[in-house]
Amino acid sequence: MYKYDKIDQTNVDERVAQFRDQTRRFLAGELTEDEFRPLRLRNGLYIQRYAPMFRIAVPYGMLASRQLRKLGDIAKRYDRSYGHFSTRQNLQLNWPKLEDVPEMLAELATVEMHAIQTSGNCIRNITTDQFAGIAPDEVIDPRAMAEILRQWSTFHPEFALLPRKFKIAVSGTKQDRAVVQAHDIGLEFYLDANNQVAIKVWVGGGLGRTPILGSVIREHLEWQHALTYCEAIIRVYNLHGRRDNIFKARIKILVKALGIDEFRRQVEAEWLHLKDSPNTITETELKRVSQHFEQMPYEVLPAYDASFDAAIASNPAFAAWVKRCVHPHKQPGYRAITLSLKPHGKAPGDATSEQMHAVADLADQYSFGELRVSHEQNLILADVKLGDLFALWEKARKHGLATPNIGLLTDIICCPGGDFCSLANAKSIPIAEAIQQQFDNLDYLHDIGEIEINISGCMNGCGHHSVGHIGILGVDKDGSEWYQVSIGGKQGNDASLGSVIGPSFAAEEMPGVVQRLIDVYVQQRTPEERFIDTVRRLGIAPFKARVYADKDVHKEVAHA
Amino acid sequence: MPSSNLIRGNAIVANEWTCVTLPPPAEETVRKQAGKVVLFKLTGEVSATPEQIAATQIPASGKVLVPLSVWLARKQELSGRLDKGELGVWLDTHESVESLVESEADLNDFPLIGVHVERFADGRIFSIATLLRTRHGYNNELRAFGDVTRDQLFFLKRCGFDSYLIRADRSAEEAIASLKDFSAPYQGAVDEQLPVWRRIDRNAL
């Protein structure tokens, strides 16, 4: 993975000094709350319901084992010995003290980490596919470009105070796993007809209050121009995006208001002036950064391993884990594995300090000392030998990291919700836990098969509810918490936004509602269909009918 | 006597320019959204009525910094001052840079252009300065004023500003340190046009 040189280290060190002084001035009363807010936000520091929330950047989800150990240590020393991995591949701590944050940043800087632009109205952490570099369907490894984008966006002076937050995702695979269509800018790398690296540029996607899938602004952009083209897009947005209404300030609203054709015209006119300017990426720079992402020193291994096959045959629990948590790898004899942070009955995405240390040890022992965070809020070891899988599984199991539920119903994406977040209308974690308890039977889970349930505690949509096969959104009605359910959302190349099935539910109804949706699916599915396929084939009507069946009965009784 | 709050280059200097402002409009329309007063004007919005422009008082002598709308409407009256080098123009972040550019054959006839930022969070000021410096070739003094405090200074400098009128309740002497918050910027911008990988050989670090 990328290793800092003097330039990178200088930037994070100077940031620590800057934020230390800003915090000092705030605590001394020299900065007002309003003035300090944008400063602390661009350092990932929110003032939350009970305490500040501190968001640490994990650029494009890549972590070294020593970094994860440091995160575990920081969580233990300054927080309550756990952290929450977010849908933006970052790590959030929920209970730090404001006055400790400068020291936490200083500790992070010792392992080449920071909290730069993890919040605020600026360019946020660049995200990508958790299997970048090892996926068999990968065309281009996007990590070098993600790192170049990270550096370019860090303290970009012209885009320091945008109308609203700005998220960029990059992907280089046939099957999109970075949700490029749901970002302010999505850069989809591919090889063009001349076998040159090119980018399909998406713009104006986003979840949140007004979920919109992005539009293609340019089908073909040579990779050298990635930064200048992004500058053209963001300049048009910076000058013309709405700043009078926070709910209409994302770029998607501007793109929608102008129409993609007019927006494209303005961007292309701007780009004429920026094209070939010094921020054009050189071969030398791409090569320099790419060296950090060269292939791991793999052993030459056969595609099959007898001990692995034997373990699968003799141990059904291991076989179940392999089925769900082990993923293909482009190198014969290797696999990527997911360590589930979704054990039933626990907050999705949470890891204790002890687990962070355990994962760091596993990464050192089995996966070249590196790991990744997925936007589904799990941890990935990307380069594990087939012959090591059984031993790794046994260790992971001891630490509660081997729930074989990846891609299944209980692998729920979930924001921190009303338990922590001051924006939330409703709690989300207890809903996830209740659903996990309802479906706490592995055979049944496997029978239901692949399904994604996404839960957000408010319409800002951090839990990506609008692209969940089942999406659950916390809403506030007359001061109490209710949950609106949508079905048919999907991430990926054939992304779609879910449709709301009807009036919302009380918290205690939610496990039953999901149960009914699943019952309809199990009865109606064809042998090959996943839940999402059945919803797409039948539409929402039969699901709606079942879910609201006795609601109507209640009404009839009431009216009788 | 209060000392000057103007930073120019890397020093605190006396402010030789009188900033001319428009008189308040006869009827102030307060725009509200969800009960809150909307402070931001959208780009391109008209900022002054003909009455306000006509009623704007301009000191008869000395260096004056006048609003863009006044300059555009009263150009004939003011061109003599421009020739003497004692007229500068300022614009608000919602005003169009293009109308300023089109108003004068050579932008460098102005010894000073000011950009007023009403609220800290309004980042349009950065793009406006970048455009004036790069697209439109403006080389003379470019001044930020309004809600300008030390934590924007580094970004303002990188976007081409070279003078900063620090908000009256803040110390310019303390603010000046923030011009040096970062020493090794990654990306090319106005002040340092080359990104770090074109400035130095990072392979050799």
mmCIF file with all atom_site columns, C-alpha atoms in Angstrom, chain A residues 344-530:
data_model
loop_
_atom_site.group_PDB
_atom_site.id
_atom_site.type_symbol
_atom_site.label_atom_id
_atom_site.label_alt_id
_atom_site.label_comp_id
_atom_site.label_asym_id
_atom_site.label_entity_id
_atom_site.label_seq_id
_atom_site.pdbx_PDB_ins_code
_atom_site.Cartn_x
_atom_site.Cartn_y
_atom_site.Cartn_z
_atom_site.occupancy
_atom_site.B_iso_or_equiv
_atom_site.pdbx_formal_charge
_atom_site.auth_seq_id
_atom_site.auth_comp_id
_atom_site.auth_asym_id
_atom_site.auth_atom_id
_atom_site.pdbx_PDB_model_num
ATOM 1   C CA . HIS A 1 344 ? -26.067 -11.347 15.268  1.00 0.00 ? 344 HIS A CA 1
ATOM 2   C CA . GLY A 1 345 ? -27.210 -8.986  17.966  1.00 0.00 ? 345 GLY A CA 1
ATOM 3   C CA . LYS A 1 346 ? -24.301 -6.534  17.764  1.00 0.00 ? 346 LYS A CA 1
ATOM 4   C CA . ALA A 1 347 ? -24.074 -3.104  16.195  1.00 0.00 ? 347 ALA A CA 1
ATOM 5   C CA . PRO A 1 348 ? -23.127 -3.587  12.510  1.00 0.00 ? 348 PRO A CA 1
ATOM 6   C CA . GLY A 1 349 ? -19.612 -2.379  11.730  1.00 0.00 ? 349 GLY A CA 1
ATOM 7   C CA . ASP A 1 350 ? -18.403 -2.176  15.326  1.00 0.00 ? 350 ASP A CA 1
ATOM 8   C CA . ALA A 1 351 ? -15.046 -3.674  16.296  1.00 0.00 ? 351 ALA A CA 1
ATOM 9   C CA . THR A 1 352 ? -13.467 -3.735  19.738  1.00 0.00 ? 352 THR A CA 1
ATOM 10  C CA . SER A 1 353 ? -9.850  -2.745  20.373  1.00 0.00 ? 353 SER A CA 1
ATOM 11  C CA . GLU A 1 354 ? -9.122  -6.386  21.089  1.00 0.00 ? 354 GLU A CA 1
ATOM 12  C CA . GLN A 1 355 ? -10.657 -7.411  17.747  1.00 0.00 ? 355 GLN A CA 1
ATOM 13  C CA . MET A 1 356 ? -8.627  -4.751  15.930  1.00 0.00 ? 356 MET A CA 1
ATOM 14  C CA . HIS A 1 357 ? -5.464  -6.202  17.396  1.00 0.00 ? 357 HIS A CA 1
ATOM 15  C CA . ALA A 1 358 ? -6.594  -9.724  16.512  1.00 0.00 ? 358 ALA A CA 1
ATOM 16  C CA . VAL A 1 359 ? -7.291  -8.719  12.901  1.00 0.00 ? 359 VAL A CA 1
ATOM 17  C CA . ALA A 1 360 ? -3.915  -6.965  12.686  1.00 0.00 ? 360 ALA A CA 1
ATOM 18  C CA . ASP A 1 361 ? -2.260  -10.197 13.855  1.00 0.00 ? 361 ASP A CA 1
ATOM 19  C CA . LEU A 1 362 ? -4.188  -12.238 11.289  1.00 0.00 ? 362 LEU A CA 1
ATOM 20  C CA . ALA A 1 363 ? -3.178  -9.765  8.567   1.00 0.00 ? 363 ALA A CA 1
ATOM 21  C CA . ASP A 1 364 ? 0.476   -10.103 9.565   1.00 0.00 ? 364 ASP A CA 1
ATOM 22  C CA . GLN A 1 365 ? 0.333   -13.858 9.696   1.00 0.00 ? 365 GLN A CA 1
ATOM 23  C CA . TYR A 1 366 ? -1.757  -14.585 6.614   1.00 0.00 ? 366 TYR A CA 1
ATOM 24  C CA . SER A 1 367 ? -2.112  -11.560 4.361   1.00 0.00 ? 367 SER A CA 1
ATOM 25  C CA . PHE A 1 368 ? 1.108   -9.546  3.949   1.00 0.00 ? 368 PHE A CA 1
ATOM 26  C CA . GLY A 1 369 ? 0.239   -7.241  6.853   1.00 0.00 ? 369 GLY A CA 1
ATOM 27  C CA . GLU A 1 370 ? -2.522  -5.404  5.011   1.00 0.00 ? 370 GLU A CA 1
ATOM 28  C CA . LEU A 1 371 ? -6.300  -5.305  5.146   1.00 0.00 ? 371 LEU A CA 1
ATOM 29  C CA . ARG A 1 372 ? -9.206  -3.330  3.758   1.00 0.00 ? 372 ARG A CA 1
ATOM 30  C CA . VAL A 1 373 ? -12.457 -1.875  5.024   1.00 0.00 ? 373 VAL A CA 1
ATOM 31  C CA . SER A 1 374 ? -15.494 -2.495  2.829   1.00 0.00 ? 374 SER A CA 1
ATOM 32  C CA . HIS A 1 375 ? -18.362 -0.057  2.411   1.00 0.00 ? 375 HIS A CA 1
ATOM 33  C CA . GLU A 1 376 ? -20.547 -2.882  3.673   1.00 0.00 ? 376 GLU A CA 1
ATOM 34  C CA . GLN A 1 377 ? -18.726 -2.282  6.983   1.00 0.00 ? 377 GLN A CA 1
ATOM 35  C CA . ASN A 1 378 ? -16.688 -5.478  7.156   1.00 0.00 ? 378 ASN A CA 1
ATOM 36  C CA . LEU A 1 379 ? -12.927 -6.091  7.182   1.00 0.00 ? 379 LEU A CA 1
ATOM 37  C CA . ILE A 1 380 ? -11.162 -7.857  4.340   1.00 0.00 ? 380 ILE A CA 1
ATOM 38  C CA . LEU A 1 381 ? -7.929  -9.835  4.238   1.00 0.00 ? 381 LEU A CA 1
ATOM 39  C CA . ALA A 1 382 ? -7.136  -9.748  0.564   1.00 0.00 ? 382 ALA A CA 1
ATOM 40  C CA . ASP A 1 383 ? -4.314  -12.246 0.011   1.00 0.00 ? 383 ASP A CA 1
ATOM 41  C CA . VAL A 1 384 ? -4.736  -15.499 1.931   1.00 0.00 ? 384 VAL A CA 1
ATOM 42  C CA . LYS A 1 385 ? -3.396  -18.864 0.783   1.00 0.00 ? 385 LYS A CA 1
ATOM 43  C CA . LEU A 1 386 ? -6.008  -21.613 0.355   1.00 0.00 ? 386 LEU A CA 1
ATOM 44  C CA . GLY A 1 387 ? -4.034  -23.837 2.677   1.00 0.00 ? 387 GLY A CA 1
ATOM 45  C CA . ASP A 1 388 ? -4.192  -21.194 5.444   1.00 0.00 ? 388 ASP A CA 1
ATOM 46  C CA . LEU A 1 389 ? -7.939  -20.663 5.366   1.00 0.00 ? 389 LEU A CA 1
ATOM 47  C CA . PHE A 1 390 ? -8.851  -23.303 7.937   1.00 0.00 ? 390 PHE A CA 1
ATOM 48  C CA . ALA A 1 391 ? -6.339  -22.068 10.506  1.00 0.00 ? 391 ALA A CA 1
ATOM 49  C CA . LEU A 1 392 ? -7.378  -18.488 9.889   1.00 0.00 ? 392 LEU A CA 1
ATOM 50  C CA . TRP A 1 393 ? -11.059 -19.371 10.292  1.00 0.00 ? 393 TRP A CA 1
ATOM 51  C CA . GLU A 1 394 ? -10.451 -21.076 13.633  1.00 0.00 ? 394 GLU A CA 1
ATOM 52  C CA . LYS A 1 395 ? -8.681  -17.977 14.953  1.00 0.00 ? 395 LYS A CA 1
ATOM 53  C CA . ALA A 1 396 ? -11.208 -15.550 13.537  1.00 0.00 ? 396 ALA A CA 1
ATOM 54  C CA . ARG A 1 397 ? -14.002 -17.557 15.120  1.00 0.00 ? 397 ARG A CA 1
ATOM 55  C CA . LYS A 1 398 ? -12.456 -17.186 18.567  1.00 0.00 ? 398 LYS A CA 1
ATOM 56  C CA . HIS A 1 399 ? -12.671 -13.430 18.172  1.00 0.00 ? 399 HIS A CA 1
ATOM 57  C CA . GLY A 1 400 ? -16.234 -13.388 16.874  1.00 0.00 ? 400 GLY A CA 1
ATOM 58  C CA . LEU A 1 401 ? -15.148 -12.434 13.375  1.00 0.00 ? 401 LEU A CA 1
ATOM 59  C CA . ALA A 1 402 ? -16.313 -15.465 11.424  1.00 0.00 ? 402 ALA A CA 1
ATOM 60  C CA . THR A 1 403 ? -20.093 -15.148 11.235  1.00 0.00 ? 403 THR A CA 1
ATOM 61  C CA . PRO A 1 404 ? -20.808 -16.792 7.871   1.00 0.00 ? 404 PRO A CA 1
ATOM 62  C CA . ASN A 1 405 ? -23.342 -14.183 6.806   1.00 0.00 ? 405 ASN A CA 1
ATOM 63  C CA . ILE A 1 406 ? -21.615 -12.050 4.175   1.00 0.00 ? 406 ILE A CA 1
ATOM 64  C CA . GLY A 1 407 ? -24.133 -11.087 1.514   1.00 0.00 ? 407 GLY A CA 1
ATOM 65  C CA . LEU A 1 408 ? -26.930 -12.687 3.537   1.00 0.00 ? 408 LEU A CA 1
ATOM 66  C CA . LEU A 1 409 ? -29.812 -11.071 5.329   1.00 0.00 ? 409 LEU A CA 1
ATOM 67  C CA . THR A 1 410 ? -27.991 -10.357 8.568   1.00 0.00 ? 410 THR A CA 1
ATOM 68  C CA . ASP A 1 411 ? -25.026 -8.640  6.813   1.00 0.00 ? 411 ASP A CA 1
ATOM 69  C CA . ILE A 1 412 ? -26.901 -5.407  7.349   1.00 0.00 ? 412 ILE A CA 1
ATOM 70  C CA . ILE A 1 413 ? -25.522 -1.999  6.361   1.00 0.00 ? 413 ILE A CA 1
ATOM 71  C CA . CYS A 1 414 ? -26.435 0.392   9.136   1.00 0.00 ? 414 CYS A CA 1
ATOM 72  C CA . CYS A 1 415 ? -25.558 3.942   10.174  1.00 0.00 ? 415 CYS A CA 1
ATOM 73  C CA . PRO A 1 416 ? -24.923 4.808   13.865  1.00 0.00 ? 416 PRO A CA 1
ATOM 74  C CA . GLY A 1 417 ? -28.452 6.236   14.047  1.00 0.00 ? 417 GLY A CA 1
ATOM 75  C CA . GLY A 1 418 ? -30.245 7.890   16.915  1.00 0.00 ? 418 GLY A CA 1
ATOM 76  C CA . ASP A 1 419 ? -28.157 6.162   19.556  1.00 0.00 ? 419 ASP A CA 1
ATOM 77  C CA . PHE A 1 420 ? -25.240 8.402   18.598  1.00 0.00 ? 420 PHE A CA 1
ATOM 78  C CA . CYS A 1 421 ? -25.937 10.764  15.744  1.00 0.00 ? 421 CYS A CA 1
ATOM 79  C CA . SER A 1 422 ? -27.533 14.137  16.370  1.00 0.00 ? 422 SER A CA 1
ATOM 80  C CA . LEU A 1 423 ? -28.955 14.268  12.829  1.00 0.00 ? 423 LEU A CA 1
ATOM 81  C CA . ALA A 1 424 ? -30.880 11.011  13.171  1.00 0.00 ? 424 ALA A CA 1
ATOM 82  C CA . ASN A 1 425 ? -34.676 10.898  13.392  1.00 0.00 ? 425 ASN A CA 1
ATOM 83  C CA . ALA A 1 426 ? -34.664 7.370   14.737  1.00 0.00 ? 426 ALA A CA 1
ATOM 84  C CA . LYS A 1 427 ? -32.456 4.640   16.094  1.00 0.00 ? 427 LYS A CA 1
ATOM 85  C CA . SER A 1 428 ? -31.076 2.223   13.533  1.00 0.00 ? 428 SER A CA 1
ATOM 86  C CA . ILE A 1 429 ? -28.784 -0.183  15.397  1.00 0.00 ? 429 ILE A CA 1
ATOM 87  C CA . PRO A 1 430 ? -31.547 -1.742  17.567  1.00 0.00 ? 430 PRO A CA 1
ATOM 88  C CA . ILE A 1 431 ? -33.564 -2.399  14.389  1.00 0.00 ? 431 ILE A CA 1
ATOM 89  C CA . ALA A 1 432 ? -30.588 -4.191  12.821  1.00 0.00 ? 432 ALA A CA 1
ATOM 90  C CA . GLU A 1 433 ? -30.100 -6.206  15.991  1.00 0.00 ? 433 GLU A CA 1
ATOM 91  C CA . ALA A 1 434 ? -33.781 -7.174  16.184  1.00 0.00 ? 434 ALA A CA 1
ATOM 92  C CA . ILE A 1 435 ? -33.767 -8.320  12.555  1.00 0.00 ? 435 ILE A CA 1
ATOM 93  C CA . GLN A 1 436 ? -30.582 -10.307 13.134  1.00 0.00 ? 436 GLN A CA 1
ATOM 94  C CA . GLN A 1 437 ? -32.249 -12.030 16.105  1.00 0.00 ? 437 GLN A CA 1
ATOM 95  C CA . GLN A 1 438 ? -35.363 -12.812 14.058  1.00 0.00 ? 438 GLN A CA 1
ATOM 96  C CA . PHE A 1 439 ? -33.220 -14.566 11.453  1.00 0.00 ? 439 PHE A CA 1
ATOM 97  C CA . ASP A 1 440 ? -30.699 -16.172 13.790  1.00 0.00 ? 440 ASP A CA 1
ATOM 98  C CA . ASN A 1 441 ? -30.680 -19.513 12.019  1.00 0.00 ? 441 ASN A CA 1
ATOM 99  C CA . LEU A 1 442 ? -27.865 -20.117 9.591   1.00 0.00 ? 442 LEU A CA 1
ATOM 100 C CA . ASP A 1 443 ? -29.561 -22.820 7.520   1.00 0.00 ? 443 ASP A CA 1
ATOM 101 C CA . TYR A 1 444 ? -32.536 -20.553 7.010   1.00 0.00 ? 444 TYR A CA 1
ATOM 102 C CA . LEU A 1 445 ? -30.261 -17.603 6.183   1.00 0.00 ? 445 LEU A CA 1
ATOM 103 C CA . HIS A 1 446 ? -28.480 -19.633 3.541   1.00 0.00 ? 446 HIS A CA 1
ATOM 104 C CA . ASP A 1 447 ? -31.805 -20.775 2.132   1.00 0.00 ? 447 ASP A CA 1
ATOM 105 C CA . ILE A 1 448 ? -32.949 -17.154 1.811   1.00 0.00 ? 448 ILE A CA 1
ATOM 106 C CA . GLY A 1 449 ? -29.689 -16.447 0.021   1.00 0.00 ? 449 GLY A CA 1
ATOM 107 C CA . GLU A 1 450 ? -28.241 -13.150 -1.086  1.00 0.00 ? 450 GLU A CA 1
ATOM 108 C CA . ILE A 1 451 ? -30.048 -10.066 0.073   1.00 0.00 ? 451 ILE A CA 1
ATOM 109 C CA . GLU A 1 452 ? -28.993 -6.638  1.245   1.00 0.00 ? 452 GLU A CA 1
ATOM 110 C CA . ILE A 1 453 ? -30.792 -4.822  4.011   1.00 0.00 ? 453 ILE A CA 1
ATOM 111 C CA . ASN A 1 454 ? -29.697 -1.221  4.468   1.00 0.00 ? 454 ASN A CA 1
ATOM 112 C CA . ILE A 1 455 ? -30.814 0.927   7.389   1.00 0.00 ? 455 ILE A CA 1
ATOM 113 C CA . SER A 1 456 ? -30.503 4.705   7.785   1.00 0.00 ? 456 SER A CA 1
ATOM 114 C CA . GLY A 1 457 ? -31.650 6.619   10.838  1.00 0.00 ? 457 GLY A CA 1
ATOM 115 C CA . CYS A 1 458 ? -32.580 9.667   8.743   1.00 0.00 ? 458 CYS A CA 1
ATOM 116 C CA . MET A 1 459 ? -32.931 10.755  5.164   1.00 0.00 ? 459 MET A CA 1
ATOM 117 C CA . ASN A 1 460 ? -29.287 11.785  4.941   1.00 0.00 ? 460 ASN A CA 1
ATOM 118 C CA . GLY A 1 461 ? -28.933 8.131   4.071   1.00 0.00 ? 461 GLY A CA 1
ATOM 119 C CA . CYS A 1 462 ? -25.566 7.170   5.577   1.00 0.00 ? 462 CYS A CA 1
ATOM 120 C CA . GLY A 1 463 ? -26.916 3.606   5.718   1.00 0.00 ? 463 GLY A CA 1
ATOM 121 C CA . HIS A 1 464 ? -27.574 3.676   1.941   1.00 0.00 ? 464 HIS A CA 1
ATOM 122 C CA . HIS A 1 465 ? -31.202 2.649   2.460   1.00 0.00 ? 465 HIS A CA 1
ATOM 123 C CA . SER A 1 466 ? -32.288 3.770   -1.003  1.00 0.00 ? 466 SER A CA 1
ATOM 124 C CA . VAL A 1 467 ? -30.093 1.165   -2.719  1.00 0.00 ? 467 VAL A CA 1
ATOM 125 C CA . GLY A 1 468 ? -30.901 -1.656  -0.277  1.00 0.00 ? 468 GLY A CA 1
ATOM 126 C CA . HIS A 1 469 ? -32.863 -4.640  -1.623  1.00 0.00 ? 469 HIS A CA 1
ATOM 127 C CA . ILE A 1 470 ? -34.808 -3.899  1.512   1.00 0.00 ? 470 ILE A CA 1
ATOM 128 C CA . GLY A 1 471 ? -34.256 -0.307  2.627   1.00 0.00 ? 471 GLY A CA 1
ATOM 129 C CA . ILE A 1 472 ? -35.308 0.920   6.044   1.00 0.00 ? 472 ILE A CA 1
ATOM 130 C CA . LEU A 1 473 ? -35.458 4.627   6.798   1.00 0.00 ? 473 LEU A CA 1
ATOM 131 C CA . GLY A 1 474 ? -36.039 6.115   10.222  1.00 0.00 ? 474 GLY A CA 1
ATOM 132 C CA . VAL A 1 475 ? -38.581 8.938   10.135  1.00 0.00 ? 475 VAL A CA 1
ATOM 133 C CA . ASP A 1 476 ? -39.936 11.249  12.740  1.00 0.00 ? 476 ASP A CA 1
ATOM 134 C CA . LYS A 1 477 ? -43.690 11.491  13.081  1.00 0.00 ? 477 LYS A CA 1
ATOM 135 C CA . ASP A 1 478 ? -45.045 13.701  15.821  1.00 0.00 ? 478 ASP A CA 1
ATOM 136 C CA . GLY A 1 479 ? -41.886 13.234  17.830  1.00 0.00 ? 479 GLY A CA 1
ATOM 137 C CA . SER A 1 480 ? -41.822 9.455   17.784  1.00 0.00 ? 480 SER A CA 1
ATOM 138 C CA . GLU A 1 481 ? -39.686 7.064   15.762  1.00 0.00 ? 481 GLU A CA 1
ATOM 139 C CA . TRP A 1 482 ? -41.130 5.281   12.734  1.00 0.00 ? 482 TRP A CA 1
ATOM 140 C CA . TYR A 1 483 ? -39.630 3.238   9.947   1.00 0.00 ? 483 TYR A CA 1
ATOM 141 C CA . GLN A 1 484 ? -40.397 3.522   6.256   1.00 0.00 ? 484 GLN A CA 1
ATOM 142 C CA . VAL A 1 485 ? -39.690 0.418   4.188   1.00 0.00 ? 485 VAL A CA 1
ATOM 143 C CA . SER A 1 486 ? -38.678 0.307   0.525   1.00 0.00 ? 486 SER A CA 1
ATOM 144 C CA . ILE A 1 487 ? -37.819 -2.669  -1.661  1.00 0.00 ? 487 ILE A CA 1
ATOM 145 C CA . GLY A 1 488 ? -36.113 -3.105  -5.023  1.00 0.00 ? 488 GLY A CA 1
ATOM 146 C CA . GLY A 1 489 ? -33.088 -0.872  -4.501  1.00 0.00 ? 489 GLY A CA 1
ATOM 147 C CA . LYS A 1 490 ? -29.753 -2.185  -5.726  1.00 0.00 ? 490 LYS A CA 1
ATOM 148 C CA . GLN A 1 491 ? -26.118 -1.113  -5.955  1.00 0.00 ? 491 GLN A CA 1
ATOM 149 C CA . GLY A 1 492 ? -23.826 -2.141  -8.811  1.00 0.00 ? 492 GLY A CA 1
ATOM 150 C CA . ASN A 1 493 ? -23.859 -1.740  -12.596 1.00 0.00 ? 493 ASN A CA 1
ATOM 151 C CA . ASP A 1 494 ? -27.621 -2.255  -12.711 1.00 0.00 ? 494 ASP A CA 1
ATOM 152 C CA . ALA A 1 495 ? -28.224 0.061   -9.772  1.00 0.00 ? 495 ALA A CA 1
ATOM 153 C CA . SER A 1 496 ? -31.770 1.089   -8.924  1.00 0.00 ? 496 SER A CA 1
ATOM 154 C CA . LEU A 1 497 ? -33.536 3.045   -6.212  1.00 0.00 ? 497 LEU A CA 1
ATOM 155 C CA . GLY A 1 498 ? -36.026 1.258   -4.009  1.00 0.00 ? 498 GLY A CA 1
ATOM 156 C CA . SER A 1 499 ? -39.798 1.912   -3.958  1.00 0.00 ? 499 SER A CA 1
ATOM 157 C CA . VAL A 1 500 ? -41.539 2.694   -0.696  1.00 0.00 ? 500 VAL A CA 1
ATOM 158 C CA . ILE A 1 501 ? -44.126 -0.017  0.042   1.00 0.00 ? 501 ILE A CA 1
ATOM 159 C CA . GLY A 1 502 ? -46.472 2.099   2.144   1.00 0.00 ? 502 GLY A CA 1
ATOM 160 C CA . PRO A 1 503 ? -47.037 3.746   5.510   1.00 0.00 ? 503 PRO A CA 1
ATOM 161 C CA . SER A 1 504 ? -44.281 3.383   8.069   1.00 0.00 ? 504 SER A CA 1
ATOM 162 C CA . PHE A 1 505 ? -44.005 1.018   11.018  1.00 0.00 ? 505 PHE A CA 1
ATOM 163 C CA . ALA A 1 506 ? -43.176 1.119   14.707  1.00 0.00 ? 506 ALA A CA 1
ATOM 164 C CA . ALA A 1 507 ? -39.809 -0.317  15.754  1.00 0.00 ? 507 ALA A CA 1
ATOM 165 C CA . GLU A 1 508 ? -41.256 -3.476  17.252  1.00 0.00 ? 508 GLU A CA 1
ATOM 166 C CA . GLU A 1 509 ? -43.077 -4.278  13.998  1.00 0.00 ? 509 GLU A CA 1
ATOM 167 C CA . MET A 1 510 ? -39.906 -4.276  11.912  1.00 0.00 ? 510 MET A CA 1
ATOM 168 C CA . PRO A 1 511 ? -38.671 -7.875  12.354  1.00 0.00 ? 511 PRO A CA 1
ATOM 169 C CA . GLY A 1 512 ? -42.182 -9.067  11.425  1.00 0.00 ? 512 GLY A CA 1
ATOM 170 C CA . VAL A 1 513 ? -42.281 -6.817  8.365   1.00 0.00 ? 513 VAL A CA 1
ATOM 171 C CA . VAL A 1 514 ? -38.981 -8.185  7.084   1.00 0.00 ? 514 VAL A CA 1
ATOM 172 C CA . GLN A 1 515 ? -40.212 -11.703 7.843   1.00 0.00 ? 515 GLN A CA 1
ATOM 173 C CA . ARG A 1 516 ? -43.276 -11.171 5.658   1.00 0.00 ? 516 ARG A CA 1
ATOM 174 C CA . LEU A 1 517 ? -41.235 -9.737  2.799   1.00 0.00 ? 517 LEU A CA 1
ATOM 175 C CA . ILE A 1 518 ? -39.030 -12.819 2.992   1.00 0.00 ? 518 ILE A CA 1
ATOM 176 C CA . ASP A 1 519 ? -42.043 -15.164 3.179   1.00 0.00 ? 519 ASP A CA 1
ATOM 177 C CA . VAL A 1 520 ? -43.433 -13.716 -0.051  1.00 0.00 ? 520 VAL A CA 1
ATOM 178 C CA . TYR A 1 521 ? -40.072 -14.165 -1.701  1.00 0.00 ? 521 TYR A CA 1
ATOM 179 C CA . VAL A 1 522 ? -39.639 -17.756 -0.521  1.00 0.00 ? 522 VAL A CA 1
ATOM 180 C CA . GLN A 1 523 ? -43.086 -18.665 -1.826  1.00 0.00 ? 523 GLN A CA 1
ATOM 181 C CA . GLN A 1 524 ? -42.819 -16.856 -5.147  1.00 0.00 ? 524 GLN A CA 1
ATOM 182 C CA . ARG A 1 525 ? -39.197 -17.299 -6.152  1.00 0.00 ? 525 ARG A CA 1
ATOM 183 C CA . THR A 1 526 ? -38.041 -19.402 -9.061  1.00 0.00 ? 526 THR A CA 1
ATOM 184 C CA . PRO A 1 527 ? -35.088 -21.681 -8.266  1.00 0.00 ? 527 PRO A CA 1
ATOM 185 C CA . GLU A 1 528 ? -32.476 -19.264 -9.556  1.00 0.00 ? 528 GLU A CA 1
ATOM 186 C CA . GLU A 1 529 ? -33.904 -16.035 -8.208  1.00 0.00 ? 529 GLU A CA 1
ATOM 187 C CA . ARG A 1 530 ? -32.426 -13.852 -5.507  1.00 0.00 ? 530 ARG A CA 1
#
